[in-house]
Coordinates of C-alpha atoms in Angstrom, one line a residue:
X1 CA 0.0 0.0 0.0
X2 CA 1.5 3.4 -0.8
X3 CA 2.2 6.1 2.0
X4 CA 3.1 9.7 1.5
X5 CA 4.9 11.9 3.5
X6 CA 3.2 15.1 4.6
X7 CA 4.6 18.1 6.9
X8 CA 2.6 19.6 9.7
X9 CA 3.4 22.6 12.6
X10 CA 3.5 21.5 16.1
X11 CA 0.7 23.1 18.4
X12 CA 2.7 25.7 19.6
X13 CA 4.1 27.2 16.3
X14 CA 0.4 26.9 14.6
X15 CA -1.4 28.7 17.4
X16 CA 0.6 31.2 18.7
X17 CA 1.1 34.7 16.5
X18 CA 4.3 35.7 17.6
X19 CA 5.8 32.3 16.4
X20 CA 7.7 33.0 13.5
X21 CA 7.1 30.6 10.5
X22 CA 8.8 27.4 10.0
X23 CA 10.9 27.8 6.6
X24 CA 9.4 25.4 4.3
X25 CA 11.3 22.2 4.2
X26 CA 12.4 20.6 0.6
X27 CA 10.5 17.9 -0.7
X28 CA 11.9 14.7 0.0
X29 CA 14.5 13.8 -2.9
X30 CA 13.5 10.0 -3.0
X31 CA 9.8 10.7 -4.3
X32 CA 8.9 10.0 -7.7
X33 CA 9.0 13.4 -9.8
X34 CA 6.1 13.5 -12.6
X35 CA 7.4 16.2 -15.5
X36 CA 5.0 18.6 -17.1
X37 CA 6.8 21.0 -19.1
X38 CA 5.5 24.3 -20.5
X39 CA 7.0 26.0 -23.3
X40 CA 5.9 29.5 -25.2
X41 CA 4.3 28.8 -28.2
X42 CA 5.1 31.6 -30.6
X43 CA 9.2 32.0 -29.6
X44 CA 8.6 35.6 -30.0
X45 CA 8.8 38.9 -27.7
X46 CA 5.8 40.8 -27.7
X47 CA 7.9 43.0 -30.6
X48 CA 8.3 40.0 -32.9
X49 CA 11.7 39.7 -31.6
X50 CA 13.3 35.3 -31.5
X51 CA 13.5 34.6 -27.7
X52 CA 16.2 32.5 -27.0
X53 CA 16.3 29.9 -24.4
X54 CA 18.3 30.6 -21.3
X55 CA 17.4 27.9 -18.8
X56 CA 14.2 26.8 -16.6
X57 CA 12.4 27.5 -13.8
X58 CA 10.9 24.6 -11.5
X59 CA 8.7 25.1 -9.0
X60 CA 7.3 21.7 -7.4
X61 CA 4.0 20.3 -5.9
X62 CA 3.0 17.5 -3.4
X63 CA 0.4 15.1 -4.3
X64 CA -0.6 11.7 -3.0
X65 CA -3.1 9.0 -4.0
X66 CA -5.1 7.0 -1.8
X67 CA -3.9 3.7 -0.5
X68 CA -4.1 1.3 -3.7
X69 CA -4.5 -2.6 -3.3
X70 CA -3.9 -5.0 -5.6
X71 CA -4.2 -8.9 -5.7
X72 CA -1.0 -11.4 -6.0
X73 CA -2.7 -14.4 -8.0
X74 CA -0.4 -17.5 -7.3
X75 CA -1.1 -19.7 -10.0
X76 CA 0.7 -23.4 -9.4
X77 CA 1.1 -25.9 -12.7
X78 CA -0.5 -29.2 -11.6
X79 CA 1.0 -32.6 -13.4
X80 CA -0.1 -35.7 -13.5
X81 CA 2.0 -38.8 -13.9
X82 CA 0.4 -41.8 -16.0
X83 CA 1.6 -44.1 -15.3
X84 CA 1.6 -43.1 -11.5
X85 CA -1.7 -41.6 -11.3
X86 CA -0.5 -39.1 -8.9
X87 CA -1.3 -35.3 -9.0
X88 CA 1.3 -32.7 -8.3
X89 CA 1.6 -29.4 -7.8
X90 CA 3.9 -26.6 -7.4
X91 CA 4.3 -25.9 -3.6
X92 CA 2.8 -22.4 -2.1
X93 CA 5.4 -20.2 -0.8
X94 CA 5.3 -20.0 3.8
X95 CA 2.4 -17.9 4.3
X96 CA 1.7 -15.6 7.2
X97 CA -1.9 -16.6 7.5
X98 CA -2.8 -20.6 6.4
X99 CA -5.1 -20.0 3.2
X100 CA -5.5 -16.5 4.7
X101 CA -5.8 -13.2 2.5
X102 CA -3.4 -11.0 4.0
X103 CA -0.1 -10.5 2.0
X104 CA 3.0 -9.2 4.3
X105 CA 2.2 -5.7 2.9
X106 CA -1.6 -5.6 3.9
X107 CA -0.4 -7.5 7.4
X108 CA 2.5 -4.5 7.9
X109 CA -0.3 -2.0 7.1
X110 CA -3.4 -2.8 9.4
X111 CA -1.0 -3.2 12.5
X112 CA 1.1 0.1 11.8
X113 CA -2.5 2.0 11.4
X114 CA -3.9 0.4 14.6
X115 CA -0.6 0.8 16.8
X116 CA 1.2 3.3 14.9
X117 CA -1.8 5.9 13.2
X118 CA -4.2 4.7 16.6
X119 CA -6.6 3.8 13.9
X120 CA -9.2 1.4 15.3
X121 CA -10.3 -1.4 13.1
X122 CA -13.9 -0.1 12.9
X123 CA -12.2 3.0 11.1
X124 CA -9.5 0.9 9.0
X125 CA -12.8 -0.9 7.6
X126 CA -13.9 2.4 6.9
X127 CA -11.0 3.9 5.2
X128 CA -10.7 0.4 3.3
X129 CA -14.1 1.0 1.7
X130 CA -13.7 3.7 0.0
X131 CA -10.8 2.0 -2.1
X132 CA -13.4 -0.5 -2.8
X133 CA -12.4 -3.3 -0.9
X134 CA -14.4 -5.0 2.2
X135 CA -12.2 -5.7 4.7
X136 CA -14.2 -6.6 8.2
X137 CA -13.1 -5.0 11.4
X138 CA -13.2 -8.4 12.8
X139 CA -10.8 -10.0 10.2
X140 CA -8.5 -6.7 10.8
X141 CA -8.6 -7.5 14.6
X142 CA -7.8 -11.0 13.5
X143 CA -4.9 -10.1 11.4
X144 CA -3.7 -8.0 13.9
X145 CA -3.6 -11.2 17.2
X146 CA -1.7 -13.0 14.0
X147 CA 0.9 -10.4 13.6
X148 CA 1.2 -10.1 17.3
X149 CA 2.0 -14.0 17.3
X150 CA 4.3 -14.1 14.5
X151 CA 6.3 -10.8 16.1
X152 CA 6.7 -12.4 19.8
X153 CA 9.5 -13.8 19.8
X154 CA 11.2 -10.7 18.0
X155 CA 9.6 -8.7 21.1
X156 CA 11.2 -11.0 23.3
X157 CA 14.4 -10.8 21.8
X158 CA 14.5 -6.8 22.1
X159 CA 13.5 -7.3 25.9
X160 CA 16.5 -10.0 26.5
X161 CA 19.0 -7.2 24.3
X162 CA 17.2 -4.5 26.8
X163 CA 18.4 -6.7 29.7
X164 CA 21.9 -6.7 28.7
X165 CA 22.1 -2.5 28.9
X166 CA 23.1 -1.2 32.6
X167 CA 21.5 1.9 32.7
X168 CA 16.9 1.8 32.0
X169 CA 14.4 4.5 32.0
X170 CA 11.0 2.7 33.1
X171 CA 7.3 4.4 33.6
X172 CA 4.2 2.6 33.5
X173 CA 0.6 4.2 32.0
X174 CA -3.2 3.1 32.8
X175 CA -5.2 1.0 29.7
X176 CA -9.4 0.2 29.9
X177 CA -9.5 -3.7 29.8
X178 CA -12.1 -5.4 28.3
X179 CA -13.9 -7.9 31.5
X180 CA -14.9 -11.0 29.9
X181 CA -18.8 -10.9 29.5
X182 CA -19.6 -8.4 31.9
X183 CA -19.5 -5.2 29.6
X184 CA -17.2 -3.6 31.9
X185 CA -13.7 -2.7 31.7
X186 CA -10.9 -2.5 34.9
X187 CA -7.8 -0.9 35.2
X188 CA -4.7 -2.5 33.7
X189 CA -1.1 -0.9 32.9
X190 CA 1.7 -1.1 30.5
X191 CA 4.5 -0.7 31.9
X192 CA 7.3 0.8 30.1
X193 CA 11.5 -0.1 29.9
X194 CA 13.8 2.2 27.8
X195 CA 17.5 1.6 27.3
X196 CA 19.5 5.4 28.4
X197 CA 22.0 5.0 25.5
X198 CA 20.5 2.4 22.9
X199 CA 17.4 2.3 20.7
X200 CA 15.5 -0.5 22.2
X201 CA 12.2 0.1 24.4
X202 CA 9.9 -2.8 25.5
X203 CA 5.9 -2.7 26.8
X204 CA 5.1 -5.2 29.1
X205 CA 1.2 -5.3 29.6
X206 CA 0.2 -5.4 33.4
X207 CA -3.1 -6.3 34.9
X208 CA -2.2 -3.5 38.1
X209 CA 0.6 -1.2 38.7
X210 CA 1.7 -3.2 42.1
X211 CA 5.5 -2.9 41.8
X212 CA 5.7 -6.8 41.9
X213 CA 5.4 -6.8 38.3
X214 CA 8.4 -4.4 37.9
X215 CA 10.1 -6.3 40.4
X216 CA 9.5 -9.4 38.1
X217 CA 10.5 -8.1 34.7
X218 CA 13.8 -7.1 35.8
X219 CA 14.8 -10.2 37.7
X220 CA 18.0 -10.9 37.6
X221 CA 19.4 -7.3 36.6
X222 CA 21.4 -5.2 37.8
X223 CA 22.4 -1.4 36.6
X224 CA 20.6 2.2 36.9
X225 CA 17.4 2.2 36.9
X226 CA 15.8 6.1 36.1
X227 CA 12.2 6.5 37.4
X228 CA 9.7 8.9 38.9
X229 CA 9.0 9.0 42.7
X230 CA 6.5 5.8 42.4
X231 CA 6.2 4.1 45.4
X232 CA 6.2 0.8 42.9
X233 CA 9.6 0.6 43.1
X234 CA 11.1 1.3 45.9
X235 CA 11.9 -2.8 46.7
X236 CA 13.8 -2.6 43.8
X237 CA 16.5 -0.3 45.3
X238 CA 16.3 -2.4 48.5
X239 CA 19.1 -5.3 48.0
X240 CA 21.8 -2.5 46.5
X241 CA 21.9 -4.8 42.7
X242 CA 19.8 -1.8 41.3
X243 CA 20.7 1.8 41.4
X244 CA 18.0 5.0 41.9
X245 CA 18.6 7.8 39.3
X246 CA 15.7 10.7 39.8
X247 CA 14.0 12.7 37.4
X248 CA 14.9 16.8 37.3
X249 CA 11.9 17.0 35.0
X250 CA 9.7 16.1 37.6
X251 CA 11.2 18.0 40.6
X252 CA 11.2 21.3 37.8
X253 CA 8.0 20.6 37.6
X254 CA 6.9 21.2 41.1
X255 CA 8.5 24.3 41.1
X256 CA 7.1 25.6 37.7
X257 CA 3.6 24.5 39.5
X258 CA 4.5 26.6 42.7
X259 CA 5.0 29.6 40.1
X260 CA 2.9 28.8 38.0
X261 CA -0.1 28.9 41.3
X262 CA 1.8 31.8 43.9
X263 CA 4.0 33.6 41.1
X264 CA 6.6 32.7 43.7
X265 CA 10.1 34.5 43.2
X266 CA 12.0 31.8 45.3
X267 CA 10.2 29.1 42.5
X268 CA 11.5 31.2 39.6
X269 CA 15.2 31.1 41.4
X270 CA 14.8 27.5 41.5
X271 CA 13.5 26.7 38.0
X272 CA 16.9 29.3 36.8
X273 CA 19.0 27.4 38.7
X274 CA 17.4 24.0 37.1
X275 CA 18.0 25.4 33.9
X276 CA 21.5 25.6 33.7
X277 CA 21.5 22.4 34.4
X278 CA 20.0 21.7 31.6
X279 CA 22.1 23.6 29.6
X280 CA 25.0 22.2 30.8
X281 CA 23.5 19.0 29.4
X282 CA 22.7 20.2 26.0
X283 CA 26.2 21.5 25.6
X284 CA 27.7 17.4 26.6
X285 CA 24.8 15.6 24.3
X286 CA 27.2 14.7 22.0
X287 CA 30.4 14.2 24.0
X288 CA 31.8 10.9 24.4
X289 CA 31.1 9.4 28.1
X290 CA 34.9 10.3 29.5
X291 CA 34.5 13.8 28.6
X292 CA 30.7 14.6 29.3
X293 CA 31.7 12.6 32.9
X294 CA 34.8 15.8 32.9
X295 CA 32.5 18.5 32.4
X296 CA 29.5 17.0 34.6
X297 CA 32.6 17.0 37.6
X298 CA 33.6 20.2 36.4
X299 CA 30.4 21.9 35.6
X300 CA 27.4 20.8 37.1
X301 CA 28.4 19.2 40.9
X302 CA 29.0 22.5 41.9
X303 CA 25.8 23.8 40.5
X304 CA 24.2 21.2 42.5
X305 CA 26.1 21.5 45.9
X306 CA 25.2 25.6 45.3
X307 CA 21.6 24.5 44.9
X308 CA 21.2 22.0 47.7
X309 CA 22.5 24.5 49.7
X310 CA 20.4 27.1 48.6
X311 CA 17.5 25.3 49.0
X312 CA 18.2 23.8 52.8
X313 CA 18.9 27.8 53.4
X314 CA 15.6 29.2 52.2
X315 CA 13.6 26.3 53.6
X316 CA 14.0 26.9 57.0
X317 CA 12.2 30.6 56.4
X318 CA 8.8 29.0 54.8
X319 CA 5.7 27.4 55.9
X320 CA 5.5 24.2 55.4
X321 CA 1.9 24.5 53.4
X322 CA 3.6 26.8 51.0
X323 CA 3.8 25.5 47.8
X324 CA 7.6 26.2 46.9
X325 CA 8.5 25.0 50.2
X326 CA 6.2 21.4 48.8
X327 CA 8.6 21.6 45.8
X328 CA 11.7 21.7 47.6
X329 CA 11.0 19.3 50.2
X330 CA 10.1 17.0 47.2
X331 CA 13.5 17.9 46.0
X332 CA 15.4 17.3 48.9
X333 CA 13.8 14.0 49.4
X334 CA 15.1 12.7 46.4
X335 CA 18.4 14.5 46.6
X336 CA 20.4 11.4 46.2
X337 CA 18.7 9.7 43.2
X338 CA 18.5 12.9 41.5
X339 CA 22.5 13.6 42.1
X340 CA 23.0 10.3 40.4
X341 CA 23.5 11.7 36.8
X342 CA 26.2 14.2 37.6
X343 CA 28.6 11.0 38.8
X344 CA 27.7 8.7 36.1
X345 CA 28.2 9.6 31.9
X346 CA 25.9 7.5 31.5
X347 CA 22.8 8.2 33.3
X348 CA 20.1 11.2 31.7
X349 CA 18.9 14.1 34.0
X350 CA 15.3 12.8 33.4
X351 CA 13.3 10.1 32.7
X352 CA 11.5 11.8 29.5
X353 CA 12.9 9.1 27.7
X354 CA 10.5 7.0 29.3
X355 CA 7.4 9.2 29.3
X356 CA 8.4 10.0 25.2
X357 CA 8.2 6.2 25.0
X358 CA 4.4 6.3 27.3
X359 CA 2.9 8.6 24.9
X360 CA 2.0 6.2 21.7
X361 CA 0.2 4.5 24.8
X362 CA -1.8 7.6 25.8
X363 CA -2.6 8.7 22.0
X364 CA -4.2 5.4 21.4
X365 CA -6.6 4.8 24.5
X366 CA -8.0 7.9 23.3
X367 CA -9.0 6.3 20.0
X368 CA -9.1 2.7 20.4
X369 CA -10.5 3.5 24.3
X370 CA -10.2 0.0 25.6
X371 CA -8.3 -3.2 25.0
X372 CA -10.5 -6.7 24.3
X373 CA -8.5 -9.0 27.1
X374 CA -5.2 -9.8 28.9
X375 CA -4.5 -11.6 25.6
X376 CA -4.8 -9.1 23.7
X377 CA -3.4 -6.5 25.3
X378 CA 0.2 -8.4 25.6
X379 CA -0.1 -9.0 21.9
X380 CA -0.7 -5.4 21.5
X381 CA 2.9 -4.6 23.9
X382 CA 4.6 -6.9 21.6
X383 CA 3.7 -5.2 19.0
X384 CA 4.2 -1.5 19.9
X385 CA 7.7 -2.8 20.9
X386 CA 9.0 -3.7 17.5
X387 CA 7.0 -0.9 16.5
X388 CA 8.9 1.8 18.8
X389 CA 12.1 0.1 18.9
X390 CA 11.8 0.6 14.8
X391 CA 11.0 4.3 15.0
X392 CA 14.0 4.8 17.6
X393 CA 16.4 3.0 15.1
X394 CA 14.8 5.8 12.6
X395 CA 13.2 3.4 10.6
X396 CA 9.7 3.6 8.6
X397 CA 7.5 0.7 10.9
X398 CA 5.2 -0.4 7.9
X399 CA 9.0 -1.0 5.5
X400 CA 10.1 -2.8 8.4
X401 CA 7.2 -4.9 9.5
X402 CA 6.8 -5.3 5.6
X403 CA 10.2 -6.7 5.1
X404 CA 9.7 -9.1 8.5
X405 CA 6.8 -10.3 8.0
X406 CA 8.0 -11.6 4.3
X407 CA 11.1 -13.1 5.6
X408 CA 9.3 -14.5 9.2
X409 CA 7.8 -17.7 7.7
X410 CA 11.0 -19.4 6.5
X411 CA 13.3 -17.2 8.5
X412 CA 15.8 -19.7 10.8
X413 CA 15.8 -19.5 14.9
X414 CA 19.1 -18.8 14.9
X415 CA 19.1 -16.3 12.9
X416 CA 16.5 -14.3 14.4
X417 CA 18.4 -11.7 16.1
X418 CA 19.0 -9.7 12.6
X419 CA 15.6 -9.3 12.3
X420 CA 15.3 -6.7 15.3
X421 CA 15.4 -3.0 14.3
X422 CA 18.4 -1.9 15.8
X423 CA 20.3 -5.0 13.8
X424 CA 18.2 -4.7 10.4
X425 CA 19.1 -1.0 10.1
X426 CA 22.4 -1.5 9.8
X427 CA 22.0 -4.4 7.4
X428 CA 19.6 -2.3 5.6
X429 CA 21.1 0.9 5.9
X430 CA 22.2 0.7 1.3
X431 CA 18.7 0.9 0.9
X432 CA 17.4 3.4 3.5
X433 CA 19.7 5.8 2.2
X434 CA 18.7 5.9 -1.4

C-alpha cells in the first residue's frame, strides 16, 4: 500500500502569532517526480523579436493517491504422472496466514494503522471501503492477534538485548481492559522499559501497577534504573543490585507548578538554577562518556552542591503548606537519586525518555478507548515494541514490519536476532539511504 509523506506545525508554532514561520522544508528527494513542461508557443517577444532559451524554472508540488490494493494471484502448474496416477503441484510459498488473504504488505499495514496511526479497526474498515475493498473489522482485529503472534518472539528478543544494557528508563501508564462478559472494563497498565544509550524500548502489559510486576520483569538485573518517585519501586533499590537515578523533569516541575499557582520569586530562582543544568546537558549531548563525565565533575556538581544548599537555606524561612517549600522538600527528598547523573556519563537528568516512550500509549486509549482481554493486550505490547524500537532506530514501521513479515515464515531461529530494528538497520542501511 503506498504512504506519502506530509509536513505539519507542532501546536505551539500553529497557534501562537508571535511564532515566526517554519521555513518550508524541501521535498523529499527520493519521491517520484512527474514532468509537465511548459514552453511559449510563438518564440517571439511581444515586438516579434526570437526569444532564446536561457534555462528553466521549476517550482514543485506535493500530491498523494489513496492507499491502492492490488491482488498477488499465485497460480501453481499441476501434473499428472500416467503411469503413476498421482497429482502434483507446485508448492505455495510459507504464508503468514494458512489460506488467509493478508499479504505481508496488507499484514505491515493494518498493525502500523492500529498501533502506529491509533486507527481502530472499525475506522481501518472504513478507510478500506472507500478504495473499494471489504475488509471486516473483525478480520482486521484478527490479522492484527496473528501479527502479534508471529512478532513475539522478536519482542522477546529486544527485551532479552534490553536486559543486557546497565542503565533503563521505566514508567508505566493506565489502559481500559475489556472484562470477559460483563460489559465492563478495569484498570490495567503497560509498563514501560527504555535503554538510556541504545534504541531499544519494550511494553510489558500489566493487569495492576503493584510494583511486583516491575520487580518481576527485571529479575536478575542489575544497573541504573531512572524513574519517577512511584512508590512501585522502591523494593527494587532495596538489595543495592539496582541503582535509583531521579527525574529533574519532575522535581522542575513542582517548582514551575508553585510559580505557575503563587508567582513565587524563590520558585523562579529555582527553575533558573534548574536550567543551567539543563544547559550544561545540552552542551555534553554529543560528547563521548569520558569527557561529558569531565565536564558534569567540572560543571554541574558545583551547581548542585550551590543548589542544595540554597534550597536547605531558604527552607527553613517558609511554611511548610507553602507550595515552593512542597517543591523543595520533594527535592530534597530525592536528593540522592537525582544527584546520580552528575557521577555517572551514562545516566540522563530525566526520565522523559520513558514518558516520550508512554505517549503512543496515551494517544491510542484515546482512540481505540479500551483493550478486548489480557491476551490481547500483551499482543498489542509486543507489538508496539517492535514498533517503537523501529522508529527509535529511525526506521519507517510499515517498510520494516513489511520486510519481516516476508522473511518470518521461513526465517531460521538462529538467525533471528538480525531481524530486530536496531540490527536490520544497519543491514539495511544501502537501501534506506537511497
Amino acid at each position: 500500500m503506498s504512504r506519502w509523506v506530509c509536513w505539519t506545525h507542532t501546536d505551539d508554532e500553529r497557534d501562537s502569532p508571535n511564532k515566526r514561520r517554519p521555513k518550508r522544508q524541501p521535498l523529499p528527494g527520493n519521491l517520484e517526480r512527474i514532468e509537465h513542461r511548459y514552453e511559449i508557443d510563438s518564440g517571439l517577444c511581444s515586438k516579434g523579436h526570437v526569444l532564446k532559451r536561457i534555462g528553466e524554472e521549476i517550482s514543485e508540488q506535493l500530491d498523494c493517491e489513496p492507499a491502492r490494493f492490488f491482488v498477488h494471484r499465485h497460480i501453481r502448474g499441476k501434473y499428472v504422472c500416467a503411469c503413476c496416477q498421482t497429482v502434483l503441484a507446485a508448492p505455495l510459498p510459507a504464508q503468514l496466514v494458512d489460506k488467509g488473504i493478508p499479504a505481508p504488505d496488507l499484514m505491515a499495514q493494518v498493525i502500523v494503522a492500529k498501533h502506529d496511526d491509533h486507527l481502530p479497526a472499525y475506522r481501518q474498515e472504513e478507510i478500506y471501503a472507500r478504495s473499494g475493498v471489504c475488509i471486516p473489522r473483525s478480520s482486521i482485529a484478527t490479522w492484527i492477534g496473528i501479527g502479534g503472534v508471529w512478532l513475539q518472539p522478536l519482542a522477546d528478543a529486544i527485551r532479552t538485548a534490553l536486559l543486557a544494557q546497565p542503565v533503563l528508563h521505566a514508567d508505566e501508564t493506565p489502559v481500559a481492559e475489556l472484562k470477559p462478559g460483563a460489559g465492563k472494563t478495569h484498570r490495567a497498565y503497560v509498563w514501560v522499559y527504555r535503554s538510556a544509550c541504545q534504541p531499544l524500548v519494550v511494553y510489558d502489559y500489566r493487569g495492576s501497577r503493584a510494583g511486583e510486576h516491575a520487580r518481576e520483569f527485571l529479575r536478575g538485573w542489575s544497573g541504573t534504573l531512572v524513574v519517577d518517585d512511584f512508590s512501585g519501586y522502591k523494593a527494587l533499590f532495596a538489595g543495592g543490585a539496582i541503582r535509583e537515578a531521579g527525574c529533574w523533569a519532575h522535581a522542575r516541575r513542582k517548582f514551575f507548578e508553585a510559580h505557575k499557582l503563587t508567582g513565587s520569586a524563590l520558585a523562579a530562582q529555582a527553575l533558573e538554577r534548574i536550567g543551567e543544568l539543563y544547559r550544561i546537558e545540552q552542551d555534553l549531548r554529543d560528547l563521548d562518556p569520558e569527557e561529558r563525565l569531565r565536564r558534569r565533575h567540572q560543571d554541574t556538581q558545583p551547581r548542585l552542591q550551590a543548589l542544595h544548599a540554597w534550597m536547605l537555606e531558604h527552607r527553613a524561612r517558609l511554611a511548610k503548606a507553602d507550595a515552593t517549600a512542597r517543591a523543595i522538600d520533594y527535592t530534597l527528598g530525592r536528593w540522592a537519586a537525582l544527584s546520580v547523573f552528575a557521577t555517572d556519563a551514562a545516566v540522563p537528568i530525566d526520565n522523559n525518555a520513558a514518558e516520550r516512550a508512554v505517549r503512543p500509549i496515551a494517544l491510542g486509549r484515546k482512540n481505540w478507548l479500551f483493550v478486548g482481554s489480557r491476551q490481547a493486550g500483551e499482543r498489542a505490547a509486543a507489538l508496539m515494541t517492535l514498533i517503537e524500537s523501529a522508529k527509535l532506530c529511525g526506521l519507517d514501521p510499515w517498510a520494516y514490519l513489511k520486510d519481516v513479515f516476508t522473511k518470518l515464515p521461513t526465517w531460521p531461529n538462529s538467525r533471528l536476532g538480525e531481524l530486530l530494528p536496531h540490527n536490520w538497520a544497519k543491514s539495511n542501511a544501502p537501501a534506506l539511504s537511497t
